[in-house]
Every structure is written in C-alpha cells, then in structure tokens.
PDB file of C-alpha atoms and ligand atoms in Angstrom:
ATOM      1  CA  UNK A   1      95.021 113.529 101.981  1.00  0.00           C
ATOM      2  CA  UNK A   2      94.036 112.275  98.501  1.00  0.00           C
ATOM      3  CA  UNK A   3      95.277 108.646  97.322  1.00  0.00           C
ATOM      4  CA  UNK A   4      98.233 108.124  95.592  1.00  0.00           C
ATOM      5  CA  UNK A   5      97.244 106.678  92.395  1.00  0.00           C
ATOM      6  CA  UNK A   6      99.326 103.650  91.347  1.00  0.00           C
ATOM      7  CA  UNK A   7     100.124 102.628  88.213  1.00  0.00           C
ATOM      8  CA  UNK A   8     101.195  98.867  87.759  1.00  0.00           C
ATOM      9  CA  UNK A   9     102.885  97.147  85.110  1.00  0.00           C
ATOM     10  CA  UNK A  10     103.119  93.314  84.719  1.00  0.00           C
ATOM     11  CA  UNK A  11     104.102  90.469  82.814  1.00  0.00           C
ATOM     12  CA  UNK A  12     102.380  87.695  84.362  1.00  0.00           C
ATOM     13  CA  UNK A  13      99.978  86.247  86.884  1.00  0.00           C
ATOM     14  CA  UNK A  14      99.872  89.425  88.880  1.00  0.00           C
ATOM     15  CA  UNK A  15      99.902  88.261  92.655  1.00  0.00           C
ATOM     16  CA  UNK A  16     101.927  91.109  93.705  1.00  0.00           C
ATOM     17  CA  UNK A  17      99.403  93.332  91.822  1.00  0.00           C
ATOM     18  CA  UNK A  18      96.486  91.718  93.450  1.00  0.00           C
ATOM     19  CA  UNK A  19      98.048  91.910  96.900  1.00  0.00           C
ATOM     20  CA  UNK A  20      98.669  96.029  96.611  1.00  0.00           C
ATOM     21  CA  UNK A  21      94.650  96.687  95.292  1.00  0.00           C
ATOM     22  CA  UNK A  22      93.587  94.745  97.777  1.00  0.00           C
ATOM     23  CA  UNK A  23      95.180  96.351 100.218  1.00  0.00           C
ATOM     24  CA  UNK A  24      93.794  99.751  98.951  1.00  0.00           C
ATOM     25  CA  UNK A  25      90.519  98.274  98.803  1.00  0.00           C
ATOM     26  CA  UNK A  26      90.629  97.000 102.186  1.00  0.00           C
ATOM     27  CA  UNK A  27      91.766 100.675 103.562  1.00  0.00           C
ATOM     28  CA  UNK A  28      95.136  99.453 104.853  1.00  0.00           C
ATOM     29  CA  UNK A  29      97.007 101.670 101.980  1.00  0.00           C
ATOM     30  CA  UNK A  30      95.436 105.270 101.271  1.00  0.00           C
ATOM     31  CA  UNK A  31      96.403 104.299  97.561  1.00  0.00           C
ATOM     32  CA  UNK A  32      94.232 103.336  94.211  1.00  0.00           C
ATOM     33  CA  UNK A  33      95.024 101.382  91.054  1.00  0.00           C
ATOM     34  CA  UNK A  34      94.924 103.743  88.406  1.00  0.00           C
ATOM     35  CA  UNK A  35      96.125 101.593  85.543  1.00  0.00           C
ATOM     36  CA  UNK A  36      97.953  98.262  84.405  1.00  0.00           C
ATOM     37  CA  UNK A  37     100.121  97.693  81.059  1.00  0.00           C
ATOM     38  CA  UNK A  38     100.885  94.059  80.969  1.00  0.00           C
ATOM     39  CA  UNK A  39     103.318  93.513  77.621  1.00  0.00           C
ATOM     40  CA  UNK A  40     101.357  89.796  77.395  1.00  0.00           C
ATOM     41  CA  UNK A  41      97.384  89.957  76.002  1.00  0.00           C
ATOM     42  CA  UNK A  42      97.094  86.942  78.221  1.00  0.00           C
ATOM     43  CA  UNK A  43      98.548  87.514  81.236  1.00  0.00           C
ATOM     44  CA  UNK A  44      96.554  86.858  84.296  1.00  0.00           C
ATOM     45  CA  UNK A  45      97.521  90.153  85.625  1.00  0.00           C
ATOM     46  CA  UNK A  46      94.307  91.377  83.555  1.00  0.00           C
ATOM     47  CA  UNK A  47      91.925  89.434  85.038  1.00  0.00           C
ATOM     48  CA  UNK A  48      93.377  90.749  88.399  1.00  0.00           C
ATOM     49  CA  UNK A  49      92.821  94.490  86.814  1.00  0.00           C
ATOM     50  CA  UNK A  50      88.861  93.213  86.204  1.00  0.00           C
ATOM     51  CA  UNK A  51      88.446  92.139  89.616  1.00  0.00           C
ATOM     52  CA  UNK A  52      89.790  95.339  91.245  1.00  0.00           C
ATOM     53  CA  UNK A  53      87.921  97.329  88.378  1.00  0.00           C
ATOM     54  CA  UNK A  54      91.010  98.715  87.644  1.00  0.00           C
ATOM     55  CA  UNK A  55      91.597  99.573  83.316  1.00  0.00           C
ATOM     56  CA  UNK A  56      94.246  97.505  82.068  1.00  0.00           C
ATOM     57  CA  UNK A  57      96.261  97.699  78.453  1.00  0.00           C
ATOM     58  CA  UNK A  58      98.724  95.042  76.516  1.00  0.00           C
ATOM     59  CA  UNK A  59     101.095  97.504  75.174  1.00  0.00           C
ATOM     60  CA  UNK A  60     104.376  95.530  74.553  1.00  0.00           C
ATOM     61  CA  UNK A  61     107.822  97.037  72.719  1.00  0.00           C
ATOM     62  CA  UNK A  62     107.189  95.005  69.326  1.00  0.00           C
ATOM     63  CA  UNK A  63     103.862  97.187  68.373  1.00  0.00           C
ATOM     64  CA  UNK A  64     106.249 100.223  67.706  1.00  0.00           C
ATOM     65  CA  UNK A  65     109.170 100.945  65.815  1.00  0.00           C
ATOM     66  CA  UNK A  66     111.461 102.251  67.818  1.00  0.00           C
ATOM     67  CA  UNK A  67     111.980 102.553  71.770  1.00  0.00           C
ATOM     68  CA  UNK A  68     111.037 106.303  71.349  1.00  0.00           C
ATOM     69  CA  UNK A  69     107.545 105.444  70.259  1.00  0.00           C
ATOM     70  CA  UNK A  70     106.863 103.089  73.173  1.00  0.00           C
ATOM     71  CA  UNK A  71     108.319 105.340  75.640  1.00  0.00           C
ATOM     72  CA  UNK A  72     105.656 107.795  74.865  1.00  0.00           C
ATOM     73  CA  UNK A  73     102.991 105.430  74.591  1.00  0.00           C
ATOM     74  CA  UNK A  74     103.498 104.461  77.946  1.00  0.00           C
ATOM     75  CA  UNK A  75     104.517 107.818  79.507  1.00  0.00           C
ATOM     76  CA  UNK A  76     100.512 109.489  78.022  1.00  0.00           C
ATOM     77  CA  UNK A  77      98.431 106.384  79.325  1.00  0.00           C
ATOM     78  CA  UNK A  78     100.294 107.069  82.755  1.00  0.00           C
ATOM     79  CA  UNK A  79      99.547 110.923  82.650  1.00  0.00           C
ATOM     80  CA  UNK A  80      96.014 109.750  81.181  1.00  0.00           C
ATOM     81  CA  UNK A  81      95.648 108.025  84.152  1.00  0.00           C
ATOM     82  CA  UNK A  82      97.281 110.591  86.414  1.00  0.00           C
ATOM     83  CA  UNK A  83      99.693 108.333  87.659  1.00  0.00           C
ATOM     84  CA  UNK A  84     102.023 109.027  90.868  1.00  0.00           C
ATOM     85  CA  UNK A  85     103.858 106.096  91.338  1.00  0.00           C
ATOM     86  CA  UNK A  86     104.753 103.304  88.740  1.00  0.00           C
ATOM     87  CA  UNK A  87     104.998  99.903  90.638  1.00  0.00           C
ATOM     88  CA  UNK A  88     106.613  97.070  88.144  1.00  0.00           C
ATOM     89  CA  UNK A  89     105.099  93.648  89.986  1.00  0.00           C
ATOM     90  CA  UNK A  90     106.524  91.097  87.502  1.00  0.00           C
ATOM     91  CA  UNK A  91     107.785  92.693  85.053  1.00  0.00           C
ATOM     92  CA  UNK A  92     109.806  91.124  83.287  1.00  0.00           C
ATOM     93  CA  UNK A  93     111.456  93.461  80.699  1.00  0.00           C
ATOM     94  CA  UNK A  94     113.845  97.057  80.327  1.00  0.00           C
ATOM     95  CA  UNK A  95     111.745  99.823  80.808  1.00  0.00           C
ATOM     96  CA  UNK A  96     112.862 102.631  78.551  1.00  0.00           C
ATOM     97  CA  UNK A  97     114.777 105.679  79.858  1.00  0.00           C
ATOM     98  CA  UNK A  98     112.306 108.210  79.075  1.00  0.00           C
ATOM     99  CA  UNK A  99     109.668 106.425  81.236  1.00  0.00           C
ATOM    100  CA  UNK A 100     112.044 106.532  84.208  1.00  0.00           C
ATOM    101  CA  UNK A 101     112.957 110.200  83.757  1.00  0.00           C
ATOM    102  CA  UNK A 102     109.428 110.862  83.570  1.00  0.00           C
ATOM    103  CA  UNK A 103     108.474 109.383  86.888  1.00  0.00           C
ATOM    104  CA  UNK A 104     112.402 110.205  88.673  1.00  0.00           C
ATOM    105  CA  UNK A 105     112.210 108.211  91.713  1.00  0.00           C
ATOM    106  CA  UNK A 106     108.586 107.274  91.384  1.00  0.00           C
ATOM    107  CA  UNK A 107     109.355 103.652  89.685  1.00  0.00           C
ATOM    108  CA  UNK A 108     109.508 100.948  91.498  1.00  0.00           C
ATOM    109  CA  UNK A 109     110.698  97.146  91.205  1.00  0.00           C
ATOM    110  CA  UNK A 110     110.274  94.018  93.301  1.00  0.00           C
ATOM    111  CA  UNK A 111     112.698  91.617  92.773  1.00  0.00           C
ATOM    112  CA  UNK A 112     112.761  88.096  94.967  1.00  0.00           C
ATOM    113  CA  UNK A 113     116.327  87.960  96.327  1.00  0.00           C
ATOM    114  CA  UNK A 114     118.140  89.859  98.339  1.00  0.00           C
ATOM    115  CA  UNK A 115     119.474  91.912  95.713  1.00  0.00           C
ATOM    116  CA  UNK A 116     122.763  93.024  94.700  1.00  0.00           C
ATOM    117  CA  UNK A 117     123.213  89.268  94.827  1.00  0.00           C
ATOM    118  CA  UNK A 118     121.124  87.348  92.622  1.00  0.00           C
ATOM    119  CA  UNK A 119     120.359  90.226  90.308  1.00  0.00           C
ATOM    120  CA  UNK A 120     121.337  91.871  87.024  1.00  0.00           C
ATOM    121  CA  UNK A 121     120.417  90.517  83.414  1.00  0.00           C
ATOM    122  CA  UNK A 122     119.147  87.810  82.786  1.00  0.00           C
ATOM    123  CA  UNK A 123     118.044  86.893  86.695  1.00  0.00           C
ATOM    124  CA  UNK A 124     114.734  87.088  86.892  1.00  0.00           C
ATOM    125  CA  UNK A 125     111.581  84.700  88.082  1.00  0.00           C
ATOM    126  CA  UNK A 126     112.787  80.779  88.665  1.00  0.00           C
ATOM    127  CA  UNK A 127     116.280  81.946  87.733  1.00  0.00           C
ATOM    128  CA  UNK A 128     116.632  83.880  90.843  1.00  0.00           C
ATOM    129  CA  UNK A 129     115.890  81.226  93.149  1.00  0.00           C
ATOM    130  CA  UNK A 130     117.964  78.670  90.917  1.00  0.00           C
ATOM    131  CA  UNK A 131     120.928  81.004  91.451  1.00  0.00           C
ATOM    132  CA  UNK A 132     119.857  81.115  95.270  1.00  0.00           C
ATOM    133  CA  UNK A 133     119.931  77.188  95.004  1.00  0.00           C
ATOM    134  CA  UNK A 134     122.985  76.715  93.541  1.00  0.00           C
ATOM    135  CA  UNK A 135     125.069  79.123  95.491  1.00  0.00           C
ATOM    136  CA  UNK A 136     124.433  77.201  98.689  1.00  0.00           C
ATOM    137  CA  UNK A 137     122.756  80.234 100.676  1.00  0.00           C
ATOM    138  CA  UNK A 138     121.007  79.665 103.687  1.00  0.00           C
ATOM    139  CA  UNK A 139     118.439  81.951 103.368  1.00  0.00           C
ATOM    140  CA  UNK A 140     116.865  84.565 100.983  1.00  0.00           C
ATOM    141  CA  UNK A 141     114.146  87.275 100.652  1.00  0.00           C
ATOM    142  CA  UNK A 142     112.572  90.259  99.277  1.00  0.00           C
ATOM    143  CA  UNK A 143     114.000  93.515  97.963  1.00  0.00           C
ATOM    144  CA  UNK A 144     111.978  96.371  96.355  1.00  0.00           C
ATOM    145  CA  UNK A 145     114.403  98.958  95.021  1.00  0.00           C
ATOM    146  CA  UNK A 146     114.096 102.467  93.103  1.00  0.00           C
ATOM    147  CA  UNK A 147     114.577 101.526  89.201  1.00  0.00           C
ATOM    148  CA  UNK A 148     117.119 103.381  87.142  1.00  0.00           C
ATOM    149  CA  UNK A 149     118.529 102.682  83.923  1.00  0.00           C
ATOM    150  CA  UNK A 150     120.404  99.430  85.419  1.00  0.00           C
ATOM    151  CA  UNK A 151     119.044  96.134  85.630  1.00  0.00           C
ATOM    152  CA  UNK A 152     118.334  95.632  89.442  1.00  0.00           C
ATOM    153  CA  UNK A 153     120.770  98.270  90.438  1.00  0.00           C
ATOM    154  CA  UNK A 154     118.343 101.126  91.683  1.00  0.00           C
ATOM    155  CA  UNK A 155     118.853 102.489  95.491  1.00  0.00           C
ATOM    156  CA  UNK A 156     116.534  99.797  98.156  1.00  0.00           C
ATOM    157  CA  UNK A 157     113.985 101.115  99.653  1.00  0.00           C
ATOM    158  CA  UNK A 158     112.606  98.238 101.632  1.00  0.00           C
ATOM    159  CA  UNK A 159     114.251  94.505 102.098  1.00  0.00           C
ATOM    160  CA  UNK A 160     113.040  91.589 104.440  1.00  0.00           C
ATOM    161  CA  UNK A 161     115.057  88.679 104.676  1.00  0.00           C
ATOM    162  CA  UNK A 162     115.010  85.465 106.805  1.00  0.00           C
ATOM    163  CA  UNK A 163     112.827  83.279 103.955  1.00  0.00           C
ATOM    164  CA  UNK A 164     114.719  80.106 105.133  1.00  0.00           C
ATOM    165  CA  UNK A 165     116.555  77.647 102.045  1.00  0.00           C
ATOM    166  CA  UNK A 166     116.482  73.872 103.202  1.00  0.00           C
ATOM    167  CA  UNK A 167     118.601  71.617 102.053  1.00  0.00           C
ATOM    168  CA  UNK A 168     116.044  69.304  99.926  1.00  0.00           C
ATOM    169  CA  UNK A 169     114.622  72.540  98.402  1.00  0.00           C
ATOM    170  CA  UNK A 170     113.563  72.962  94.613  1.00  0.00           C
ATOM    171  CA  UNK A 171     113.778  76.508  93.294  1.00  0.00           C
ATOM    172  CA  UNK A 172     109.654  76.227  92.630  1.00  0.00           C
ATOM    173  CA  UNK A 173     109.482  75.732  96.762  1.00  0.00           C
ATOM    174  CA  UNK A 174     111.722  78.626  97.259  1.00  0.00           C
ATOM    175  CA  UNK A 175     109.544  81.188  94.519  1.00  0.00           C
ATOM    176  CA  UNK A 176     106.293  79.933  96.458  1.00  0.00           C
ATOM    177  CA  UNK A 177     107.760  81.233  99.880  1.00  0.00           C
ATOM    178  CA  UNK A 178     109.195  83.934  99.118  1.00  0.00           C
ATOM    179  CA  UNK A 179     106.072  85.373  96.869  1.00  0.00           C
ATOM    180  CA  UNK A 180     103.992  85.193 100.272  1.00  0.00           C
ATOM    181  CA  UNK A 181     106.558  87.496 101.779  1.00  0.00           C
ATOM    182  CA  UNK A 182     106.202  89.457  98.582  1.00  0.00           C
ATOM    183  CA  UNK A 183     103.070  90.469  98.901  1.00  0.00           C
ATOM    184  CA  UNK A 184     103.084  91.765 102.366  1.00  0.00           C
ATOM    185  CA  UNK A 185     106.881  93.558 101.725  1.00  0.00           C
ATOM    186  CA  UNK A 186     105.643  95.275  98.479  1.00  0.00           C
ATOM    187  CA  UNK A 187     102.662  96.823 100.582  1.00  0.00           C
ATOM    188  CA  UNK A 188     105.065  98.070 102.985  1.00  0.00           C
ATOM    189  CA  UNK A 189     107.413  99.358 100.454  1.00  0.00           C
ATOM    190  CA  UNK A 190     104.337 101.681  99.074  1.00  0.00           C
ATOM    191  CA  UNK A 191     103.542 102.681 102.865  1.00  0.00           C
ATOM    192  CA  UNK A 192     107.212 103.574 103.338  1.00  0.00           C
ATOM    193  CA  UNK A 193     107.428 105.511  99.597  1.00  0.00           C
ATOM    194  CA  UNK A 194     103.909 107.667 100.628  1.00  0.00           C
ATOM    195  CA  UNK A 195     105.387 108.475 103.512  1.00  0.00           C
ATOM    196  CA  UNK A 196     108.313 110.225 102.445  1.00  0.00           C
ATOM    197  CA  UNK A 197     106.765 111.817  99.493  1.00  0.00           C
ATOM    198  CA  UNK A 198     103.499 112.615 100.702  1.00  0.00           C
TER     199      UNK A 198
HETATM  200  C1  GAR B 201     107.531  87.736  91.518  1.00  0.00           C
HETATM  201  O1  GAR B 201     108.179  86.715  92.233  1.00  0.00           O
HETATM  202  C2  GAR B 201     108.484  88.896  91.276  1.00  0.00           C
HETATM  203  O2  GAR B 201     109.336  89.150  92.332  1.00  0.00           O
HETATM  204  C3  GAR B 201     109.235  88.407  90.081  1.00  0.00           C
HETATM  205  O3  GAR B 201     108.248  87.796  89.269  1.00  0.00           O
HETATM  206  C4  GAR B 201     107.207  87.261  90.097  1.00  0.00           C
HETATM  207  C5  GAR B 201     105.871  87.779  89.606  1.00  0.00           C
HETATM  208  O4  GAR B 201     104.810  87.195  90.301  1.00  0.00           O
HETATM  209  N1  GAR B 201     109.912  89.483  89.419  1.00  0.00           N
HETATM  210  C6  GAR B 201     111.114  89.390  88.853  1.00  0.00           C
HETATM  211  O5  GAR B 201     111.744  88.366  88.802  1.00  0.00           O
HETATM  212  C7  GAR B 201     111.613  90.685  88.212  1.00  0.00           C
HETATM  213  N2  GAR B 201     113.054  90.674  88.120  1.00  0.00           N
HETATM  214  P1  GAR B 201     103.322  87.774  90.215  1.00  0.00           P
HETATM  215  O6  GAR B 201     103.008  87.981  88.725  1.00  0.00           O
HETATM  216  O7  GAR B 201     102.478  86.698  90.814  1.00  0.00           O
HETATM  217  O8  GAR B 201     103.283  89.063  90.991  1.00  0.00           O
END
C-alpha cells in the first residue's frame, strides 16, 4: 500500500513533528513527511524538516491581505505536495475554513489536556497545564481530535490519560510529561486515522 503522505504544520520547536518522521523513517508508520508550514521563520520545527529531509515553508497570515489569500496559499503547497493528511503539531493559530473543507476530516490537532476541559481560545501551550494546575486535577493527558471550524472542539480520535499532577508541580513539569506521552499518542493517532481510511 503506498504511504500516506503527511503534511505538518507548526509553530514551534517541533517535537511532535520530529517524533511522527521518525517514526516513518524507522518503518513503524507506513507514512512520509511531505511538507511543513511553520507561520515563525525561526521556529525549530525547520531544522527538524532539514533533518528528516523533509521541504519546509514560513507562510504566516500577515504576508496576505485577506484570509482568502492565505487559505489558498496553503491549500496549493499541500496539493503541490500531494498531501493526505494535515497533522497541526504545535500550532498555535486558526486555520482558515477553506483549508479544513479542503482536507474534510483529514486535519488533525494535538492538544495536551484532556480536552473538552482545558480547551477553547486562548488555551494553548503553558496555559493548558496552568489551567490543569489551578483547577486542582489529579491527573491529565493527551487528546488528538479531528479539527473543524471550533477551537478544540473537533470529534477525538485518540486520548490517553493517566499523566499524574503532584501536588508540588509547576505547569513547566506538567508540559515536560505530558509532551513524552505526546509523542508516542500522536503516532498512534496516525496509525488509528490510516487505518480507517486506508
Ligand atoms: C505541544 O505540547 C502541543 O500539544 C501544544 O504545543 C506543544 C508543541 O510542542 N499544542 C497546543 O497547545 C495547541 N493548542 P512541539 O513544538 O515540541 O511539538
């Protein structure tokens, strides 16, 4: 069966994206990085696209003038590319609505709570896990959901809880746990998503 070609899109150090390529290079997921957008020039998620030899592009919403333009920006380098599945691995803005029409169940988010709590706008990154903090749970975790045109609202296709919260934790702790857990859910998310549409 040919690979399912990934397209990732990132906004900052790119662990998440360097976990999934290296599990396609490694053979454990019959899947290849096709492309990365990163909306930073400098985000670390581009040297993580020159590792994997994998092209990557800083296309951000500002270098257009309106949300139509970017849209279709985005939506040709993924056809360019031949893309089958959009993974966003720290990204850490809206994607427009033609984008997600484009690729209709084919885009999807990680997000490092067990979503619907801790999510919406404005909950992303260290906020998550200062929400986590401040609410007093006992535990947290990983959720990688469908996107649609809501803010962390998108059908789950894969969760994995049991990250544990202590009591003397600091929200940096928490983030550093639950990326490890990250990394090995969002490979499992992609097995489960080729499975069902492969
Ligand atoms: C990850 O913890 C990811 O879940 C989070 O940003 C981090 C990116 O790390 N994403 C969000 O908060 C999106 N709402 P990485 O760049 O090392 O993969």
């Amino acid at each position: 069966m040919s690979k399912t070609r990934l397209g990732i899109m990132a906004s900052g150090g790119g662990s998440n994206a360097d976990a999934i390529l290296q599990s396609c290079a490694d053979g454990k997921l019959n899947a290849t990085g096709a492309v990365i957008i990163s909306n930073n020039k400098d985000a670390g998620v581009h040297n993580v696209a020159k590792k994997h030899n994998v092209p990557s592009y800083h296309i951000s919403r500002d270098m257009f003038r309106d949300g139509r333009q970017f849209a279709d920006k985005l939506i040709n380098i993924f056809r360019e590319h031949q893309v089958d599945l959009i993974l966003l691995a720290g990204y850490m803005r809206k994607l427009p609505p033609a984008l997600i029409r484009s690729w209709r169940n084919a885009v999807l988010n990680i997000h490092p709570a067990l979503l619907p709590a801790h999510g919406g706008k404005g909950m992303y990154g260290i906020r998550v896990h200062e929400d986590v903090l401040a609410k007093g749970d006992k535990e947290t975790g990983v959720t990688i959901h469908f996107v649609d045109e809501e803010y962390d609202r998108g059908p789950i296709l894969h969760q994995v809880g049991g990250v544990p919260v202590y009591p003397n934790d600091t929200p940096e702790k928490i983030a550093a746990r639950v990326l490890e857990v990250e990394h090995r859910a969002y490979c499992e998310a992609v097995q489960i998503w080729m499975d069902k549409h492969n």
